[in-house]
Short mmCIF file of C-alpha atoms and ligand atoms in Angstrom, two decimals:
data_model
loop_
_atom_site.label_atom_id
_atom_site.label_comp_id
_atom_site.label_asym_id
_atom_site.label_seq_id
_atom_site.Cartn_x
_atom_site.Cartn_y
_atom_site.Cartn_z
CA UNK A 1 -34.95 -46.38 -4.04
CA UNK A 2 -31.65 -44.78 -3.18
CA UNK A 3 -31.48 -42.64 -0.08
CA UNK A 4 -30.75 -38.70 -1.54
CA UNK A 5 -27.08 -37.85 -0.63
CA UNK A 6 -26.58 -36.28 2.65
CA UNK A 7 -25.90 -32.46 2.12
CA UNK A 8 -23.66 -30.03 3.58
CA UNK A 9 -20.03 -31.35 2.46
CA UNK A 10 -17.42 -28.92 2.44
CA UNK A 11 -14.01 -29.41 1.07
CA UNK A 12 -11.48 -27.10 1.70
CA UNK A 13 -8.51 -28.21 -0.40
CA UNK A 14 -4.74 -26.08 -0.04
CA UNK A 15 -6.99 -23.13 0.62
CA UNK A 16 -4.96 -19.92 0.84
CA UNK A 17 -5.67 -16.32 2.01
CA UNK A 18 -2.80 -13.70 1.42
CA UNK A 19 -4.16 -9.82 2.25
CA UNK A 20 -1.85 -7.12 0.81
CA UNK A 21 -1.90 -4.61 3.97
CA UNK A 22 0.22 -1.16 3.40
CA UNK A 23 1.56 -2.63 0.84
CA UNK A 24 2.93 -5.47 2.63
CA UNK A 25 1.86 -8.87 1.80
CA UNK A 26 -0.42 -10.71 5.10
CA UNK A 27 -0.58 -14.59 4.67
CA UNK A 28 -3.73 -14.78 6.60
CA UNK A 29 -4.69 -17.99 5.81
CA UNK A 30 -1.73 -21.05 5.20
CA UNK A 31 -2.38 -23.85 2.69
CA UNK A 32 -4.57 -25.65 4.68
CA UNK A 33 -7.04 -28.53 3.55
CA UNK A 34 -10.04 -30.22 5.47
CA UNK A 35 -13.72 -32.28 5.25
CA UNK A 36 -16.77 -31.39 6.68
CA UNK A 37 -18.76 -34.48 6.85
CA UNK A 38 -22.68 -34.04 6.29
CA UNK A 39 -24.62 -33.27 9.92
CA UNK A 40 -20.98 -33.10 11.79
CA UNK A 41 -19.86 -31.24 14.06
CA UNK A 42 -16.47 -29.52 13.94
CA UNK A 43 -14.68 -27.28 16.30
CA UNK A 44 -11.73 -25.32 15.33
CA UNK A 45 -9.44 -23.70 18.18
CA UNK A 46 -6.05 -21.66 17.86
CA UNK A 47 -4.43 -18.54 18.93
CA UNK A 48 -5.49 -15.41 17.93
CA UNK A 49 -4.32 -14.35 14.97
CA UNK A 50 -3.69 -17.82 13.32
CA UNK A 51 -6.51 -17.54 10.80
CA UNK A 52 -9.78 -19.16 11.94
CA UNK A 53 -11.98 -16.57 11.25
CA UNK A 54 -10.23 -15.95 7.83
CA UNK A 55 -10.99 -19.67 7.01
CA UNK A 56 -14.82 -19.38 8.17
CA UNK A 57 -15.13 -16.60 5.98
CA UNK A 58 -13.40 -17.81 3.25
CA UNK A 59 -15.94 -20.89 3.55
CA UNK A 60 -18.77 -18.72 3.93
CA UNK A 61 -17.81 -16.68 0.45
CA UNK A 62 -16.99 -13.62 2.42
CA UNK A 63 -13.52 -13.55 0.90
CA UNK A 64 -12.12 -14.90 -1.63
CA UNK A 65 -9.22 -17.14 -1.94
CA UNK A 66 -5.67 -16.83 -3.02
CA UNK A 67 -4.82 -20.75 -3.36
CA UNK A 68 -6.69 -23.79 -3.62
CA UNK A 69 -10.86 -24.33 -3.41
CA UNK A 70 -13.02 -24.83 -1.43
CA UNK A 71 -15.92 -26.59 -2.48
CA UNK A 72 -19.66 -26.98 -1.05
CA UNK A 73 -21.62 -30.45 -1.93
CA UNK A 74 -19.13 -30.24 -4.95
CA UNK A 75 -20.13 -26.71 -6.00
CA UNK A 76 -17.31 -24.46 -5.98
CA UNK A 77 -17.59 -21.45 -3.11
CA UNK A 78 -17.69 -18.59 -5.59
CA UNK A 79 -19.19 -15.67 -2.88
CA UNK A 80 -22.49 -15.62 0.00
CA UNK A 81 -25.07 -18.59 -0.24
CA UNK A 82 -28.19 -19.31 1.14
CA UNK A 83 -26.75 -23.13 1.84
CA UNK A 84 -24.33 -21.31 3.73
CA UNK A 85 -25.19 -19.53 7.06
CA UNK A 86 -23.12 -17.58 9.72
CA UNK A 87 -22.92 -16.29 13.33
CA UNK A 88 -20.38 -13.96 14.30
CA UNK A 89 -19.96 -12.68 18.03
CA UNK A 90 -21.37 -9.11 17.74
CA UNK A 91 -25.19 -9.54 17.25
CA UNK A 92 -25.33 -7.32 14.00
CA UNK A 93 -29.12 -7.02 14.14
CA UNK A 94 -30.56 -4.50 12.90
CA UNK A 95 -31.59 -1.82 15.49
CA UNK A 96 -34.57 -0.20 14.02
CA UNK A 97 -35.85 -3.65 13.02
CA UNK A 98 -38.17 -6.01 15.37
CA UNK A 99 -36.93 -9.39 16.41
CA UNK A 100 -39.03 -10.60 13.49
CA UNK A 101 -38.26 -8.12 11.45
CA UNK A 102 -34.72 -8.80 11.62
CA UNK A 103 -35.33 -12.24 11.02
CA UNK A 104 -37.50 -11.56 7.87
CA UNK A 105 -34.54 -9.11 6.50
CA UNK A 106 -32.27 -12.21 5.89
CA UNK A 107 -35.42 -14.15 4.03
CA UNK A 108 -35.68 -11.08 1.11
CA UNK A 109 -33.35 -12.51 -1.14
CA UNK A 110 -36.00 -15.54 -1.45
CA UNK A 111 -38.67 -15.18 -3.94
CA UNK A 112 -41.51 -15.60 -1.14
CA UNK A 113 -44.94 -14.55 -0.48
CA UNK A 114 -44.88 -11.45 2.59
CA UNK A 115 -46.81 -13.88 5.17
CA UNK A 116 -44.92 -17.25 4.13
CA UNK A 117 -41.93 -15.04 4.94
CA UNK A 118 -43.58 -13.77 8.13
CA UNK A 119 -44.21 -17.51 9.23
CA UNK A 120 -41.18 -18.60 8.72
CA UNK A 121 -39.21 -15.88 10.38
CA UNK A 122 -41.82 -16.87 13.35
CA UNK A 123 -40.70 -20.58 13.59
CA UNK A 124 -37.05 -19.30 13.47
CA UNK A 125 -37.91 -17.48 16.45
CA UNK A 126 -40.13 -20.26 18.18
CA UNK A 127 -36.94 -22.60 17.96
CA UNK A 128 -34.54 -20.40 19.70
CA UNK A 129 -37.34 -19.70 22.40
CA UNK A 130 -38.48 -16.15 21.42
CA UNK A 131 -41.85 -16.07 19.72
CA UNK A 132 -42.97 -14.18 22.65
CA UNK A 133 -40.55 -11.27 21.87
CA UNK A 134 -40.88 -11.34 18.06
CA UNK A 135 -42.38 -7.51 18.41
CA UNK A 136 -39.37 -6.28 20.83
CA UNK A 137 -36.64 -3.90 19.24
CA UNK A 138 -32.82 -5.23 19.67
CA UNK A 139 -32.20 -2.46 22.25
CA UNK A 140 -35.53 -4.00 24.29
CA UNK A 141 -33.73 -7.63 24.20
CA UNK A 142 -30.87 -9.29 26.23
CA UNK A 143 -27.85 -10.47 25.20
CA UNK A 144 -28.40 -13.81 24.91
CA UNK A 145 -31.76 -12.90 23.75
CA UNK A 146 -30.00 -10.71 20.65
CA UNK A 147 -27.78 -13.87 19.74
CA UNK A 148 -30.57 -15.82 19.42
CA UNK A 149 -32.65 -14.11 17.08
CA UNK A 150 -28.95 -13.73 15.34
CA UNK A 151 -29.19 -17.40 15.27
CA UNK A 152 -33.04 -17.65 14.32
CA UNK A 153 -32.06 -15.57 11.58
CA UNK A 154 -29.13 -18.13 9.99
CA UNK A 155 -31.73 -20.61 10.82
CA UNK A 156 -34.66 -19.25 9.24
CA UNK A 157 -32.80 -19.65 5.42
CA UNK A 158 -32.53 -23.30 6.40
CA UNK A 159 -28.47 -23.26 5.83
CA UNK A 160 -27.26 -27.36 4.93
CA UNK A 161 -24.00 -25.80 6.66
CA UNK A 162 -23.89 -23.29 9.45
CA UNK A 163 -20.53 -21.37 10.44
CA UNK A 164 -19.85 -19.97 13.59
CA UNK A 165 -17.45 -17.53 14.70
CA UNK A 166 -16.90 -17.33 18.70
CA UNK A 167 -20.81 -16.90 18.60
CA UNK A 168 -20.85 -16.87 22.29
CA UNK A 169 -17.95 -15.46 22.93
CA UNK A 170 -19.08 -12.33 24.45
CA UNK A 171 -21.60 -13.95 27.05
CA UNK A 172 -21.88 -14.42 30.54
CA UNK A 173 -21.01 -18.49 31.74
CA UNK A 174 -24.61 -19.24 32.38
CA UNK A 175 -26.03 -17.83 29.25
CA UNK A 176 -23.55 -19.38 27.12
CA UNK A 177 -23.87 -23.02 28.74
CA UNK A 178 -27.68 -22.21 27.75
CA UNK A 179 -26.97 -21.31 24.06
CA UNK A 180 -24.89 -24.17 23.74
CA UNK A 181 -27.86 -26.56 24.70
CA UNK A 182 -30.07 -24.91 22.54
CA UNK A 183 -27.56 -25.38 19.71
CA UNK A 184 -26.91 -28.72 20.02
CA UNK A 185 -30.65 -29.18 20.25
CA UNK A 186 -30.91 -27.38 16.93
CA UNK A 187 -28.22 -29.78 15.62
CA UNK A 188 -29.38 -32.68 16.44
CA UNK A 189 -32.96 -32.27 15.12
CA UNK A 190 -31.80 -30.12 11.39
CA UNK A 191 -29.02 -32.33 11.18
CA UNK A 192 -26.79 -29.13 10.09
CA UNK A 193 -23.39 -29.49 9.30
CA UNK A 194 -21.17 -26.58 12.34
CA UNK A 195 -17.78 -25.19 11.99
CA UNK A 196 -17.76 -23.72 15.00
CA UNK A 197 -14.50 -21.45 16.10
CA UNK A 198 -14.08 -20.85 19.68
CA UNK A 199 -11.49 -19.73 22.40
CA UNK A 200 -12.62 -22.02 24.60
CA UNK A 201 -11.45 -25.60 25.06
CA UNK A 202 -13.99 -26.85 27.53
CA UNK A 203 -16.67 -25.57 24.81
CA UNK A 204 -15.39 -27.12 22.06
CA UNK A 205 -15.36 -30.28 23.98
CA UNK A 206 -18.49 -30.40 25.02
CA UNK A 207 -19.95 -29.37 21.75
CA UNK A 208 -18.34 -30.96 19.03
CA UNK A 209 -17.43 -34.62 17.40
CA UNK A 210 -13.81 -33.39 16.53
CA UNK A 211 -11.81 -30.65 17.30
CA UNK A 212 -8.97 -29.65 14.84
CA UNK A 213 -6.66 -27.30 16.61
CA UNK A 214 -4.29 -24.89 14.51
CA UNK A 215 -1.31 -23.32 15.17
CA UNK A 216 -0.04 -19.83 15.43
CA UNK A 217 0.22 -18.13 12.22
CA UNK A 218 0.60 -19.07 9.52
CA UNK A 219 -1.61 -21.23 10.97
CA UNK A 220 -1.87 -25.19 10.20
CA UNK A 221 -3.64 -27.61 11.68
CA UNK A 222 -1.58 -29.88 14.02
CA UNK A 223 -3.87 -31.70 15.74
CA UNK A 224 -7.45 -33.77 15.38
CA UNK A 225 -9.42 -34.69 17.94
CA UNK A 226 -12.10 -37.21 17.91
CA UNK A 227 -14.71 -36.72 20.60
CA UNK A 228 -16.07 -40.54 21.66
CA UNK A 229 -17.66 -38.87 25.05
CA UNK A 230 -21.37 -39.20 25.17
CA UNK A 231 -24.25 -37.08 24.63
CA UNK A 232 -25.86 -35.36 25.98
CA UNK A 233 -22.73 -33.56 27.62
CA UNK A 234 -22.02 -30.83 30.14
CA UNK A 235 -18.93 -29.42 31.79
CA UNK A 236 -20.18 -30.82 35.50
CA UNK A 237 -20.16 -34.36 34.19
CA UNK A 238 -16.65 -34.51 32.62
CA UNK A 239 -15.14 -38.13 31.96
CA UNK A 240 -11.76 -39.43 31.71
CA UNK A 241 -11.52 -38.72 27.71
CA UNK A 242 -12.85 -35.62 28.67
CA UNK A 243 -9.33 -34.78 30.82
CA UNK A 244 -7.05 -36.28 28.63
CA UNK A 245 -8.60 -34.23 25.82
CA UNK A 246 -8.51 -31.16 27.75
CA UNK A 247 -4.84 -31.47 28.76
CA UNK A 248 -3.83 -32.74 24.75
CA UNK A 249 -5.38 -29.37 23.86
CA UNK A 250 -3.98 -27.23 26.54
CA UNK A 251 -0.44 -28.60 25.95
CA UNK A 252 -0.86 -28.03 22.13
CA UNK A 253 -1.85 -24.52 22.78
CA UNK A 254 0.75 -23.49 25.56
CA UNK A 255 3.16 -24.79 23.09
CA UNK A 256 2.11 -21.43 20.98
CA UNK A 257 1.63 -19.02 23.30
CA UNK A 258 5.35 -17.97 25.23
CA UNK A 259 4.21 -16.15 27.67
CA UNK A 260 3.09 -19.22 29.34
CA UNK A 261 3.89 -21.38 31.67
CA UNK A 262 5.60 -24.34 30.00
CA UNK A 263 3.75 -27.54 30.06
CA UNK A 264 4.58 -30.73 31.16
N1 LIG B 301 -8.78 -7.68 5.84
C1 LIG B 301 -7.53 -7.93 6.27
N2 LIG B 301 -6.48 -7.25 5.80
C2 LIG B 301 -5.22 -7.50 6.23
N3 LIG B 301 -4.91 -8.46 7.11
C3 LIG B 301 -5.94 -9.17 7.63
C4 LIG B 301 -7.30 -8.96 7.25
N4 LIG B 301 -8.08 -9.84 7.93
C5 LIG B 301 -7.24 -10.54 8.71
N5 LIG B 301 -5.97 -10.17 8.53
C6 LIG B 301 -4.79 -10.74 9.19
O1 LIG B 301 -4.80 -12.14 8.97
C7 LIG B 301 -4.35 -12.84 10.13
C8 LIG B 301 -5.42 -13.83 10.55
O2 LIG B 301 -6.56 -13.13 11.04
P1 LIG B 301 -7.88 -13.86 11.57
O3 LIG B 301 -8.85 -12.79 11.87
O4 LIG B 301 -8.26 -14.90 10.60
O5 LIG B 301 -7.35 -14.54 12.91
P2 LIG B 301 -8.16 -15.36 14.02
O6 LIG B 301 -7.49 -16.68 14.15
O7 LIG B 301 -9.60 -15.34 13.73
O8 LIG B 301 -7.85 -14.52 15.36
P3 LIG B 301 -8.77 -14.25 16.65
O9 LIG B 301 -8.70 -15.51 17.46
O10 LIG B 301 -8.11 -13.10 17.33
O11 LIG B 301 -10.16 -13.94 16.19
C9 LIG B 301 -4.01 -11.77 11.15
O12 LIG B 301 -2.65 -11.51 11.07
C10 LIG B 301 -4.80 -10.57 10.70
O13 LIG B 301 -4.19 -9.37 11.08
MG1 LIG B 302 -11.28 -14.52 14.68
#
């Protein structure tokens, strides 16, 4: 018997975002064309403005495209799915909803018994370390603590592909290194395929398999990195791919940014 196919493909093929802003026409998002493969990993860095966060929600089915597809396990993206899951940087729970509760908003659109619901919205929590703070309001939780029932939430829908927009950008250092191991945790055991957008080279390093690194707008890709470093990973045991990496991305991304200092 044949093995099913592995899901959570995306193809993004000469996809295109224009916005028409006071009547002026915004290329947000350049022809630009890319794989996800099944269970990878892929981090996607640029300066601001370049159109990352246009792409993810283009992917996502947040808005819609202007040129070329974009294509999940060969089904066109044609708006929101539930294969589809995404994390933004502001928590966006719901404030007059539990921990659970929030979780068990994002499982209405599935036709599912009230307690199946309430079980699975549980487990969501359980992985990200919360079931002890199901019953706490937003307002009663922490940071990190709101980001992760944000994250139990895209989990709980069981996503084959989960996006991620600067999810821990707004953090402190210890709290993100903390997310990131409980992401890559999650990662490693769903086998999710991650898009995940950050500022920060040192975390896309450590997180993903490849790094694709765009340039200012219109933004393109112009560079792919392959990450061979091992795993587990953490920023105090850096190796020599690790540097060079670090200094091929910083270069690429001084390049774009004039005010600074030129590179070498
Ligand atoms: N709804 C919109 N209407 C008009 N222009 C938009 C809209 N959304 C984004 N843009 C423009 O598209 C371009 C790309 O924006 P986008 O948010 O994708 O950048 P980004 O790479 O995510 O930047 P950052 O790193 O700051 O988050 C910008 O010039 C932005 O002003
Ligand atoms: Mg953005």
């Amino acid at each position: 018997m044949t093995e099913p196919a592995a899901k959570g493909h995306v193809a993004v093929r000469d996809a295109a975002v224009r916005f028409q802003h006071k009547g002026r026409a915004v290329q947000a998002l350049s022809p630009i064309s890319m794989d996800l493969a099944p269970a990878s990993f892929t981090a996607v860095i640029g300066p601001s403005g370049c159109g990352k966060s246009t792409l993810l929600n283009a992917i996502a089915g947040f808005t819609p495209l202007t040129g070329g597809s974009i294509a999940v396990d060969g089904t066109a993206v044609a708006g929101p799915s539930p294969r589809v899951g995404v994390m933004f940087q502001q928590y966006a729970l719901f404030p007059w909803f539990t921990a659970i509760g929030n979780v068990e908003f994002a499982l209405k659109r599935f036709d599912m018994p009230k307690a199946e619901r309430r079980e699975v919205a549980m487990q969501a929590l359980a992985e990200v370390g919360l079931a002890q703070k199901s019953g706490n309001y937003p307002g009663q939780l922490s940071g990190g603590m709101r980001q992760r029932v944000a994250l139990a939430r895209t989990l709980a829908a069981r996503p084959d592909v989960l996006l991620m927009d600067e999810p821990f950008g707004a953090l402190d250092a210890q709290t993100r290194i903390a997310m990131q191991e409980l992401l890559l945790g999650i990662w490693e055991s769903r086998r999710t395929t991650v898009l995940f957008i950050t500022h920060d080279i040192e975390e896309a390093l450590v997180l993903s398999d490849r790094v694709l690194v765009m340039s200012a707008a219109p933004g393109r890709f112009v560079d792919e990195i392959t990450i061979h470093s091992q795993r587990p990973r953490s920023v105090e045991q850096i190796d020599d791919d690790f540097i060079a990496n670090r200094a091929r991305m910083l270069r690429l991304l001084r390049h774009d940014n004039p005010g600074s200092p030129p590179s070498h």
